[in-house]
Coordinates of C-alpha atoms and ligand atoms in Angstrom, one line a residue:
M347 CA 81.1 107.3 87.3
A348 CA 85.0 107.5 87.3
L349 CA 86.7 104.2 85.8
N350 CA 83.8 103.3 84.0
K351 CA 86.2 103.0 80.7
S352 CA 87.6 99.8 82.4
M353 CA 84.2 98.0 82.9
H354 CA 83.6 95.1 80.7
P355 CA 83.2 96.2 77.1
R356 CA 79.6 94.9 77.0
N357 CA 78.5 96.7 80.2
R358 CA 75.9 99.2 79.2
Y359 CA 77.0 101.6 81.6
K360 CA 80.4 101.5 80.4
D361 CA 80.4 104.5 78.0
K362 CA 76.8 105.7 79.2
P363 CA 76.5 106.2 82.9
P364 CA 73.0 106.5 84.3
D365 CA 71.6 110.1 83.6
F366 CA 70.1 110.8 86.9
A367 CA 68.4 114.1 85.7
Y368 CA 66.2 112.1 83.1
L369 CA 65.7 109.3 85.8
A370 CA 64.7 111.8 88.4
S371 CA 62.1 113.1 86.0
K372 CA 60.6 109.7 85.2
Y373 CA 60.8 108.0 88.8
P374 CA 59.4 110.2 91.7
E375 CA 60.8 107.7 94.3
F376 CA 64.2 108.1 92.8
Q377 CA 63.8 112.1 92.6
Q378 CA 63.6 112.1 96.2
H379 CA 67.1 110.9 96.5
V380 CA 68.7 113.1 94.0
Q381 CA 70.3 116.2 95.1
T382 CA 72.0 119.1 93.1
S383 CA 75.9 119.5 93.5
L384 CA 77.6 123.0 93.8
V385 CA 78.1 122.9 90.2
G386 CA 74.6 122.1 89.5
R387 CA 75.0 118.5 88.7
P388 CA 72.5 115.8 89.7
V389 CA 73.8 113.4 92.5
V390 CA 73.0 110.8 94.5
N391 CA 74.6 110.2 97.9
F392 CA 75.9 106.7 97.9
K393 CA 76.3 106.9 101.7
E394 CA 72.7 106.8 102.3
P395 CA 71.0 103.1 101.9
E396 CA 67.7 104.6 100.7
A397 CA 69.3 106.4 97.9
V398 CA 71.4 103.2 96.9
R399 CA 68.3 101.1 96.9
A400 CA 66.3 103.8 95.0
L401 CA 68.8 103.9 92.2
T402 CA 69.2 100.0 92.1
C403 CA 65.3 99.5 91.9
T404 CA 65.2 102.4 89.2
L405 CA 68.0 101.1 86.9
L406 CA 66.4 97.5 87.2
K407 CA 63.2 98.9 86.1
E408 CA 64.2 101.4 83.4
D409 CA 67.0 99.2 82.0
F410 CA 65.7 95.6 82.4
G411 CA 61.9 96.0 83.2
L412 CA 62.3 94.4 86.5
T413 CA 60.5 95.4 89.7
I414 CA 62.1 94.2 92.8
E415 CA 61.8 95.1 96.5
I416 CA 64.7 94.9 98.9
P417 CA 64.7 95.3 102.6
L418 CA 66.9 98.1 103.8
E419 CA 68.5 95.8 106.4
R420 CA 69.9 93.4 103.6
L421 CA 72.4 93.8 101.0
I422 CA 71.6 96.1 98.3
P423 CA 73.2 95.2 95.1
T424 CA 74.8 97.9 92.8
V425 CA 73.7 97.2 89.1
P426 CA 76.9 98.0 87.0
L427 CA 79.1 95.5 89.4
R428 CA 76.4 93.0 89.0
L429 CA 76.5 93.3 85.2
N430 CA 80.2 93.2 84.9
Y431 CA 80.0 89.6 86.6
I432 CA 77.2 88.6 84.4
H433 CA 79.4 89.5 81.4
W434 CA 82.3 87.8 82.4
V435 CA 80.0 84.8 83.0
E436 CA 78.9 85.0 79.5
D437 CA 82.7 85.0 78.5
L438 CA 83.3 82.0 80.4
I439 CA 80.5 80.0 78.9
D440 CA 80.1 81.6 75.6
G441 CA 76.5 82.1 77.2
Q442 CA 74.7 84.7 75.1
K443 CA 74.0 82.0 72.5
Q444 CA 71.7 79.4 74.0
L445 CA 69.8 78.1 77.2
R446 CA 72.5 77.8 79.9
R447 CA 72.0 76.6 83.7
G448 CA 73.6 78.4 86.6
I449 CA 73.6 78.0 90.3
D450 CA 73.9 81.7 92.2
I451 CA 75.1 80.6 95.6
G452 CA 73.6 83.2 98.2
T453 CA 71.2 84.8 95.9
G454 CA 70.3 87.5 98.4
A455 CA 67.0 89.4 99.0
S456 CA 67.2 90.9 95.4
C457 CA 68.0 87.9 93.8
I458 CA 69.8 90.0 91.2
Y459 CA 72.0 87.7 89.4
P460 CA 69.2 85.2 88.3
L461 CA 66.9 87.9 87.4
L462 CA 69.5 89.7 85.3
G463 CA 70.7 86.3 83.7
A464 CA 67.2 85.1 82.9
T465 CA 66.3 88.7 81.7
M466 CA 69.3 89.3 79.4
N467 CA 70.2 85.9 78.3
G468 CA 67.2 83.4 79.3
W469 CA 69.6 81.6 81.6
Y470 CA 67.9 79.0 84.0
F471 CA 69.1 79.4 87.6
L472 CA 69.2 77.4 90.9
A473 CA 69.6 80.4 93.5
T474 CA 70.4 79.1 97.0
E475 CA 70.1 81.2 100.3
V476 CA 70.5 80.6 104.1
D477 CA 68.8 83.6 105.5
D478 CA 64.9 83.5 106.0
I479 CA 64.3 86.9 105.1
C480 CA 66.6 86.8 102.0
F481 CA 64.8 83.8 100.9
D482 CA 61.3 85.0 101.1
Y483 CA 62.4 88.5 99.0
A484 CA 64.1 86.3 96.6
K485 CA 61.2 84.0 95.9
K486 CA 58.8 87.0 95.9
N487 CA 61.0 89.0 93.3
V488 CA 61.2 85.9 91.1
E489 CA 57.4 85.6 91.3
Q490 CA 56.5 89.0 90.6
N491 CA 58.7 89.3 87.5
N492 CA 57.0 86.1 86.1
M493 CA 60.3 84.5 86.3
S494 CA 59.4 81.0 88.3
D495 CA 59.9 79.0 84.9
L496 CA 63.5 80.1 84.9
I497 CA 64.7 80.5 88.4
K498 CA 64.2 78.3 91.4
V499 CA 65.0 79.6 94.8
V500 CA 66.1 77.1 97.5
K501 CA 66.7 77.4 101.0
V502 CA 69.8 75.6 102.2
P503 CA 71.5 75.1 105.7
Q504 CA 74.3 77.4 106.6
K505 CA 76.9 74.8 106.6
T506 CA 76.3 73.8 102.9
L507 CA 77.3 75.1 99.7
L508 CA 77.0 73.5 96.5
M509 CA 77.0 69.7 97.6
D510 CA 73.4 69.9 99.2
A511 CA 72.0 71.9 96.8
L512 CA 72.6 69.4 94.0
K513 CA 71.9 66.4 96.2
E514 CA 68.4 65.9 94.4
E515 CA 69.4 66.8 90.8
T516 CA 72.2 64.0 89.9
E517 CA 71.9 64.0 86.3
I518 CA 72.0 67.7 85.3
V519 CA 75.2 69.5 84.2
Y520 CA 75.2 73.0 85.1
D521 CA 77.2 75.4 82.8
F522 CA 78.5 77.6 85.8
C523 CA 78.1 78.6 89.4
M524 CA 78.4 82.2 90.5
C525 CA 78.7 83.6 94.1
N526 CA 79.1 86.9 95.8
P527 CA 80.3 85.5 98.9
P528 CA 80.2 87.2 102.5
F529 CA 83.4 89.0 102.4
F530 CA 84.1 89.8 106.2
A531 CA 85.3 87.2 109.0
N532 CA 84.1 89.7 111.7
Q533 CA 82.4 93.0 112.4
M534 CA 85.9 94.7 112.8
E535 CA 86.7 93.7 109.1
A536 CA 83.2 94.7 108.1
K537 CA 83.7 98.2 109.4
G538 CA 87.1 98.5 107.4
V539 CA 89.4 98.2 110.5
N540 CA 92.3 96.0 109.6
S541 CA 91.7 96.2 105.9
R542 CA 94.4 95.8 103.5
N543 CA 95.8 99.5 103.9
S544 CA 94.8 101.5 106.9
R545 CA 95.5 104.8 104.7
R546 CA 92.9 104.1 102.4
P547 CA 90.0 106.6 102.3
P548 CA 86.8 105.4 103.9
P549 CA 84.3 103.7 101.3
S550 CA 82.4 106.0 99.4
S551 CA 79.3 104.1 99.5
V552 CA 77.6 102.3 102.3
N553 CA 77.9 98.9 103.3
T554 CA 74.3 97.8 103.3
G555 CA 74.6 93.9 104.2
G556 CA 73.1 92.2 107.2
V557 CA 75.3 89.9 109.3
T558 CA 74.8 86.7 107.6
E559 CA 75.3 88.3 104.1
I560 CA 78.6 90.2 104.7
M561 CA 80.1 88.0 107.2
A562 CA 81.2 84.3 107.1
E563 CA 83.4 82.4 109.5
G564 CA 86.9 82.8 108.0
G565 CA 85.9 85.5 105.7
E566 CA 85.5 85.1 101.9
L567 CA 88.6 83.1 102.0
E568 CA 87.4 80.2 103.8
F569 CA 83.9 80.7 102.1
V570 CA 85.5 80.2 98.7
K571 CA 87.8 77.4 100.0
R572 CA 84.7 75.5 100.8
I573 CA 83.4 76.0 97.3
I574 CA 86.7 74.7 96.0
H575 CA 86.4 71.6 98.0
D576 CA 82.8 71.0 97.1
S577 CA 84.1 71.5 93.5
L578 CA 86.6 68.7 93.9
Q579 CA 84.0 66.3 94.6
L580 CA 81.5 67.8 91.9
K581 CA 84.2 68.1 89.2
K582 CA 82.4 67.8 85.8
R583 CA 78.9 68.5 87.3
L584 CA 79.6 72.0 86.5
R585 CA 81.5 73.2 83.5
W586 CA 82.7 76.6 85.5
Y587 CA 83.0 77.3 89.1
S588 CA 83.3 80.8 89.9
C589 CA 83.5 83.3 92.7
M590 CA 83.6 87.3 93.3
L591 CA 86.2 88.3 95.8
G592 CA 86.0 91.7 98.0
K593 CA 89.6 91.7 98.5
K594 CA 92.5 91.5 96.2
C595 CA 94.6 89.6 98.6
S596 CA 92.4 86.9 98.8
L597 CA 93.2 85.7 95.0
A598 CA 96.7 84.6 95.5
P599 CA 95.9 82.1 98.4
L600 CA 92.7 80.9 96.2
K601 CA 94.7 80.4 93.0
E602 CA 97.4 78.6 95.1
E603 CA 94.8 76.4 96.6
L604 CA 93.5 75.4 93.0
R605 CA 97.2 74.7 91.9
K606 CA 97.8 72.5 94.9
Q607 CA 94.5 70.4 94.1
G608 CA 95.7 70.1 90.5
V609 CA 92.6 71.9 89.0
P610 CA 93.6 72.3 85.4
K611 CA 91.8 75.4 84.1
V612 CA 91.8 78.4 86.3
T613 CA 91.4 82.3 85.3
Y614 CA 90.2 85.5 87.2
T615 CA 89.5 89.0 86.4
E616 CA 88.8 92.4 88.0
F617 CA 85.6 94.4 88.1
C618 CA 86.0 97.9 87.8
Q619 CA 83.0 100.4 88.5
G620 CA 83.0 103.7 90.0
R621 CA 85.8 103.9 92.6
T622 CA 85.1 100.2 93.6
M623 CA 87.3 97.3 92.5
R624 CA 86.1 93.7 92.8
W625 CA 88.0 90.5 91.7
A626 CA 86.6 87.1 90.6
L627 CA 88.1 83.6 90.2
A628 CA 86.9 80.8 87.9
W629 CA 87.9 77.1 87.5
S630 CA 86.8 74.3 85.4
F631 CA 87.6 70.5 85.1
Y632 CA 86.8 70.6 81.4
D633 CA 89.6 70.7 78.9
D634 CA 87.3 72.2 76.1
V635 CA 86.4 75.3 77.9
I636 CA 87.4 78.7 76.7
V637 CA 89.5 80.3 79.2
P638 CA 89.3 84.3 79.2
S639 CA 92.8 85.9 79.7
P640 CA 93.2 87.4 83.0
P641 CA 93.3 91.5 82.9
S642 CA 97.2 91.4 83.8
K643 CA 97.8 89.4 80.6
K644 CA 95.8 91.5 78.6
R645 CA 97.6 94.6 80.0
K646 CA 101.0 93.0 79.3
L647 CA 100.0 92.3 75.5
E648 CA 98.7 96.0 75.4
K649 CA 101.8 97.2 77.0
A650 CA 103.9 95.2 74.5
R651 CA 102.2 96.9 71.9
K652 CA 102.4 100.5 73.2
P653 CA 105.0 102.7 71.9
L654 CA 107.5 104.6 73.8
S655 CA 106.9 108.6 73.1
F656 CA 107.7 111.8 73.9
T657 CA 106.2 115.1 73.0
L658 CA 107.9 118.4 71.8
P659 CA 105.4 121.3 72.4
E660 CA 104.8 123.9 69.8
A661 CA 106.7 126.5 72.1
G662 CA 110.1 124.8 71.7
L663 CA 109.9 123.7 67.9
K664 CA 111.0 127.1 66.6
E665 CA 114.4 126.7 68.2
L666 CA 114.8 123.2 66.8
Q667 CA 114.0 124.4 63.5
I668 CA 116.9 126.5 63.8
K669 CA 119.1 123.8 64.6
A670 CA 117.8 121.9 61.7
S671 CA 118.4 124.3 59.4
A672 CA 121.9 124.4 60.5
L673 CA 122.1 121.0 59.6
G674 CA 120.9 121.8 56.1
C675 CA 117.0 121.3 56.7
T676 CA 115.1 123.6 54.3
S677 CA 111.5 122.6 55.4
S678 CA 109.4 124.7 57.7
F679 CA 107.3 122.0 58.6
P680 CA 108.3 121.1 62.3
V681 CA 108.0 117.4 61.6
D682 CA 110.7 117.5 59.1
G683 CA 113.1 119.7 61.4
V684 CA 112.6 117.4 64.2
T685 CA 113.3 114.4 61.8
A686 CA 116.4 116.1 60.5
L687 CA 117.7 116.4 64.1
L688 CA 116.9 112.9 64.8
E689 CA 118.7 111.5 61.5
K690 CA 121.7 113.6 62.8
S691 CA 121.6 111.8 66.3
L692 CA 121.1 108.4 64.8
T693 CA 124.0 109.2 62.3
D694 CA 126.2 110.1 65.0
L695 CA 125.2 107.2 67.1
R696 CA 125.7 104.8 64.1
V697 CA 122.2 103.5 64.2
M698 CA 120.9 102.5 60.7
F699 CA 117.6 104.0 59.5
K700 CA 115.7 104.0 56.3
H701 CA 112.4 106.1 55.4
I702 CA 109.6 104.0 55.2
P703 CA 105.9 104.6 53.7
C704 CA 103.6 106.4 56.4
R705 CA 100.7 108.8 56.4
K706 CA 100.8 112.6 55.0
Q707 CA 102.6 115.0 57.4
E708 CA 104.3 112.3 59.2
Q709 CA 107.9 110.8 59.0
S710 CA 108.7 107.2 59.7
L711 CA 112.0 105.6 60.1
F712 CA 112.8 102.0 60.3
L713 CA 115.8 101.9 62.8
T714 CA 118.2 99.0 63.3
A715 CA 120.8 99.3 66.0
V716 CA 123.5 97.0 65.8
E717 CA 125.6 98.2 68.6
N718 CA 125.0 100.0 71.9
T719 CA 126.7 103.5 71.3
W720 CA 124.3 105.8 73.2
I721 CA 125.1 104.1 76.8
H722 CA 128.3 105.9 76.9
G723 CA 127.3 109.0 75.3
R724 CA 128.1 111.3 78.1
Q725 CA 131.8 109.9 78.1
R726 CA 131.8 110.1 74.3
R727 CA 130.5 113.8 74.3
R728 CA 133.3 114.7 76.7
E729 CA 135.9 113.2 74.5
Q730 CA 134.4 114.9 71.3
N731 CA 134.1 118.2 73.4
R732 CA 138.1 117.7 74.2
Q733 CA 138.9 116.9 70.6
L734 CA 137.0 120.1 69.3
R735 CA 139.2 122.1 71.6
E736 CA 142.2 120.6 70.5
V737 CA 141.6 120.0 66.6
P738 CA 139.9 122.2 63.9
R739 CA 136.1 121.5 63.9
A740 CA 135.2 118.8 61.1
P741 CA 132.7 119.7 58.6
Q742 CA 129.2 118.5 59.4
S743 CA 128.7 116.2 56.3
A744 CA 131.7 114.4 57.7
S745 CA 129.9 112.6 60.2
L746 CA 127.1 111.8 57.8
Q747 CA 129.3 110.3 55.2
N748 CA 131.0 107.8 57.9
T749 CA 127.6 106.3 58.5
A750 CA 125.5 103.6 57.2
V751 CA 122.3 105.5 56.3
T752 CA 120.3 105.2 53.3
A753 CA 118.1 108.3 54.0
P754 CA 118.2 111.0 51.5
P755 CA 119.0 114.5 53.1
S756 CA 116.1 116.7 53.9
T757 CA 115.6 119.5 51.1
S758 CA 113.1 122.1 52.2
V759 CA 113.5 125.5 54.1
C760 CA 113.4 125.9 57.9
D761 CA 111.7 128.6 59.6
A762 CA 114.3 130.7 61.6
Q763 CA 112.5 132.3 64.7
T764 CA 114.5 132.6 67.9
N765 CA 111.9 133.2 70.5
A766 CA 110.4 129.9 71.1
Q767 CA 109.8 128.4 74.4
V768 CA 110.3 124.9 75.7
E769 CA 109.1 124.0 79.3
C770 CA 109.8 120.9 81.4
S771 CA 106.8 119.4 83.3
S772 CA 107.7 118.8 86.9
E773 CA 107.5 114.9 86.8
Q774 CA 109.9 115.3 84.3
Q775 CA 113.2 113.5 84.2
G776 CA 116.0 116.3 83.6
P777 CA 118.0 115.9 80.2
H778 CA 120.8 114.1 81.9
E779 CA 118.6 111.3 83.6
P780 CA 118.8 108.1 82.2
A781 CA 115.5 106.2 81.6
V782 CA 112.3 106.9 79.7
K783 CA 109.3 106.2 82.3
S784 CA 108.2 102.9 82.7
E785 CA 105.5 101.4 80.3
E786 CA 102.9 100.3 82.9
P787 CA 99.7 102.2 82.7
K788 CA 98.5 103.4 86.0
E789 CA 95.0 102.7 86.9
Q790 CA 94.2 106.1 87.0
K791 CA 95.3 106.4 83.5
E792 CA 92.0 105.0 82.3
A793 CA 90.2 108.2 83.0
G794 CA 90.1 111.7 81.8
A795 CA 92.6 113.2 79.9
D796 CA 95.2 110.3 80.1
N797 CA 92.8 108.4 78.2
M798 CA 93.3 110.7 75.2
E799 CA 96.9 110.0 75.5
M800 CA 96.4 106.3 75.3
S801 CA 94.0 106.6 72.6
T802 CA 96.3 108.6 70.6
S803 CA 99.0 105.7 71.1
T804 CA 96.7 103.4 69.9
D805 CA 95.7 105.2 66.6
T806 CA 99.2 105.8 65.7
S807 CA 100.4 102.3 66.5
I808 CA 97.5 101.2 63.9
A809 CA 99.3 103.5 61.6
T810 CA 102.7 102.0 62.3
D811 CA 101.3 98.5 61.8
T812 CA 100.2 99.7 58.4
C813 CA 103.6 101.7 57.7
L814 CA 105.5 98.4 58.8
K815 CA 103.7 96.2 56.8
E816 CA 104.1 98.3 53.6
G817 CA 107.5 99.0 54.5
L818 CA 108.5 95.6 54.5
T819 CA 106.5 94.1 51.9
T820 CA 107.4 96.8 49.3
E821 CA 111.3 96.5 50.5
N822 CA 110.8 92.7 51.1
K823 CA 114.0 92.6 53.2
P824 CA 114.8 93.9 56.5
P825 CA 116.8 97.4 56.3
S826 CA 119.7 95.9 57.8
Q827 CA 120.4 93.6 55.0
Q828 CA 119.7 96.3 52.4
S829 CA 121.7 98.9 53.9
S830 CA 124.8 99.9 51.7
S831 CA 126.6 99.4 54.9
A832 CA 129.3 97.2 55.5
D833 CA 127.8 96.4 58.7
G834 CA 124.8 95.0 56.8
N835 CA 124.8 91.6 57.7
R836 CA 125.8 91.6 61.4
P837 CA 123.8 90.7 63.9
F838 CA 121.6 93.6 65.3
L839 CA 120.8 94.5 68.8
F840 CA 117.0 95.5 67.9
K841 CA 114.7 97.1 65.2
C842 CA 112.2 99.6 65.7
V843 CA 110.2 102.1 64.0
L844 CA 110.4 105.6 64.8
N845 CA 107.2 107.8 63.9
I846 CA 107.5 111.6 64.0
I847 CA 104.1 112.9 64.0
L848 CA 102.2 116.4 64.0
E849 CA 99.6 116.1 66.9
E850 CA 97.9 119.4 66.8
K851 CA 100.6 121.9 66.9
D852 CA 103.0 119.6 69.0
V853 CA 105.4 117.2 67.4
L854 CA 105.1 113.7 69.0
V855 CA 107.9 111.0 68.7
E856 CA 107.0 107.4 69.1
M857 CA 109.1 104.4 69.0
H858 CA 107.6 101.0 68.2
W859 CA 109.3 97.9 69.0
V860 CA 110.0 95.4 66.0
E861 CA 112.3 92.8 67.4
G862 CA 115.8 92.3 69.0
Q863 CA 117.2 91.2 72.3
N864 CA 115.8 93.4 74.8
K865 CA 113.3 96.4 75.0
D866 CA 115.3 98.3 77.6
L867 CA 117.8 99.1 74.7
M868 CA 115.1 100.8 72.9
N869 CA 113.9 102.7 76.0
Q870 CA 117.5 104.0 76.5
L871 CA 118.0 105.1 72.9
C872 CA 114.3 106.8 73.3
T873 CA 115.8 108.7 76.4
F874 CA 118.9 109.5 74.6
L875 CA 117.1 110.9 71.6
R876 CA 114.8 112.9 73.9
N877 CA 117.7 114.1 76.0
T878 CA 119.6 115.0 72.8
L879 CA 116.7 117.4 71.6
L880 CA 116.3 118.9 75.0
R881 CA 120.2 119.6 75.1
L882 CA 119.7 121.6 71.9
H883 CA 117.8 124.3 74.2
I884 CA 120.8 124.5 76.5
S885 CA 121.4 128.1 75.3
W886 CA 118.0 128.9 76.6
L887 CA 118.1 127.4 79.7
N888 CA 121.2 129.6 80.4
V889 CA 118.8 132.6 79.9
N890 CA 116.4 131.2 82.2
L891 CA 113.6 130.1 79.8
N892 CA 111.6 127.3 80.8
I893 CA 111.9 123.6 79.4
F894 CA 109.0 121.7 78.5
C895 CA 109.1 118.2 77.3
E896 CA 106.3 115.7 78.0
I897 CA 107.4 112.0 77.7
S898 CA 104.8 109.2 77.9
T899 CA 104.5 105.5 77.1
Ligands
SAH1028 N1 74.1 87.7 95.6 C1 73.6 88.7 96.2 C2 73.8 88.7 97.8 C3 75.1 88.5 98.1 S1 75.6 88.4 99.8 C4 74.1 90.0 95.8 O1 75.3 89.9 95.1 O2 74.0 91.0 95.9 C5 75.9 87.1 100.2 C6 74.6 86.2 100.4 O3 75.0 84.6 100.7 C7 73.6 86.4 101.7 O4 72.5 86.7 101.0 C8 73.9 85.6 102.6 O5 72.6 85.1 103.3 C9 73.9 84.4 101.7 N2 74.7 83.1 102.5 C10 75.6 83.1 103.3 N3 76.0 81.8 103.5 C11 75.7 81.0 102.7 C12 75.5 79.7 102.3 N4 76.3 78.7 102.8 N5 74.6 79.1 101.3 C13 73.9 79.9 100.5 N6 73.9 81.3 100.9 C14 74.6 81.9 101.7

C-alpha cells in the first residue's frame, strides 16, 4: 500500500498494511482471491469486485469484529479510506471521548460509517438511504451486528438530504454529518472519460457502484451544494457538516460557495490511501469548534521548518580534505575539512559566523549575513582572477584578517589522498546554476527512500533546535551583536544555522532559517556554498572524473 505514510496518523493501516498471507490463512473465502505475484508476494486484484468485497468483509471481521454483507452490484467500500474519514471526524468533534451523534447521508448497503463509528467510538448514528437495495442491506448489517441501539437506518426520498431526515427530531443537536456523495454527473464521467486529466492512468481498482450510488444530477458538486443549502437553514442543529469529495476540483467552488454564504468556520483535508486520493470539506456555524488545519497549511509549516541541505558523498571528500589542509586544517575528520572550507567561503563573503554547541562529530555555525555578497559572486571572481594575474598573490590569512569572524582556526591534520571521486546526479544543477531546489515536498516523496531523507531532516532539525537554544541561551545575545566586527550593530539580512553532519560516510550540509528579510537569500547562499565546494573539484572535471553532489530540501 504505497502512500500509507500519509494516511491519518491514527489509521491502523498507516504503518501496518493488511497482512494478506495471514488473512488468507485464516479466512478461506478471502484466500480464494489472493494470488501470488511474480516475486512471490501475496496480492489481491483490486480490479475484481469479488476480491475487493472479500478484502473489505475480511478486514471488518478481523479488525473490528463486524460481519457484513454487500451485494456485488452496489458500492463496495474500502476500509482504509473509510477509516481516514472517521478519524478526521474525530478530529473535528474531538469525538473519541464521549457519546456523539452523527448523520451519515447515503449510508450504502454496507452501512460502513455508522458501523465503524459505533464500534470504534460508540457514536449514535442516523443513517439515510434512497436506494431500496442499499436500505435493506444496511438495516440487515446493523441488525446482525447488534447495533440497532446505536444506528437508525431511514429511507428518504431522492430529492431530500438533511431537511427531511431531521423533520421529526426537532430538539436533538447532532455533532456532525458525514457523506460520501455520488461522485459522477453521468455515465461518461463514471467511466473516467472527461476526467480532470485525460493522461491519467486508468483507476487501479474497480468502480463497484450502482447507478444511484455513484451518479447524481450535477455530480458531487451539486449534491454537496444541496447539503450546503440545507445547512444554511439548519445552522446550529449540527455542530459540523462534512462531505467527502472524489475530485479535487470540487473543493475550490464549494469553498467559494461557503465563503459567499458567510459560513464562519470552514476547513478541508485530503485522504491518501494506496494510489487513491480523496478530499473532504467541513463547515460549522459554531464559534467554539476546534478547526483542524488543512493539509496545505500543515505542509507549509513543515516546509518552513525544513532545512535546505546538500550532501557531499564520501567519494569526493578526500579531495576536499586536501583543499582544507591547504587552508591550514589539520583534522582528518571530513566534517572538519568541509567546515574549514565553508568557513573560508563565508569569510570571503563577509558573512559573520560563530560556532555554537552541537552534537559530537558535528559542526554548527550561527550565520549572520549583513550584505548580499554572493549574488555577484561570478562578477567578483572574474575581477579577483584579473587581479591575481596582475598583482602578486596575497597570503591566505589576509582575507581572514579582513573579516568579522569569531571562529577559532581549525587545528587538526587533514588526510591528503588525491584519488577521491565526486559524481553529479542527472537531476542536479550544474555548479554554475543559481538556485537550490524548491522546498515543496512532492507527493511521491512521502514513500520509500525519499522518506528516509525527510526523516533525516526532521532528526537534525530537532538537533538544531537544541543547538540553537543552547547557543542562544549560553551566549544570550545574537552573534551579530557580539561579533568583534565593526559591522556588529548593522541591520542584518538574515540569520541561519549551518550544520555540517556526518551521515554514514557522507557529509550533509544543512541550513536552518532563523530570521531575516527573505528566505530566498538563504537559498541563494546555500547554492553559492554548494557550488563553491563543487568548484573545488574543477581540476578533476578536467580529467573527466564524475561529479556527484546531491542536494535536497
Ligand atoms: N456511504 C457509503 C455509500 C456511498 S455511495 C460508502 O461510503 O461506501 C452514495 C450513497 O448515497 C448511495 O448508496 C446512494 O444510494 C445514496 N444516495 C444518493 N442520493 C441520496 C440522497 N438524496 N439521500 C440519501 N442517500 C442518497
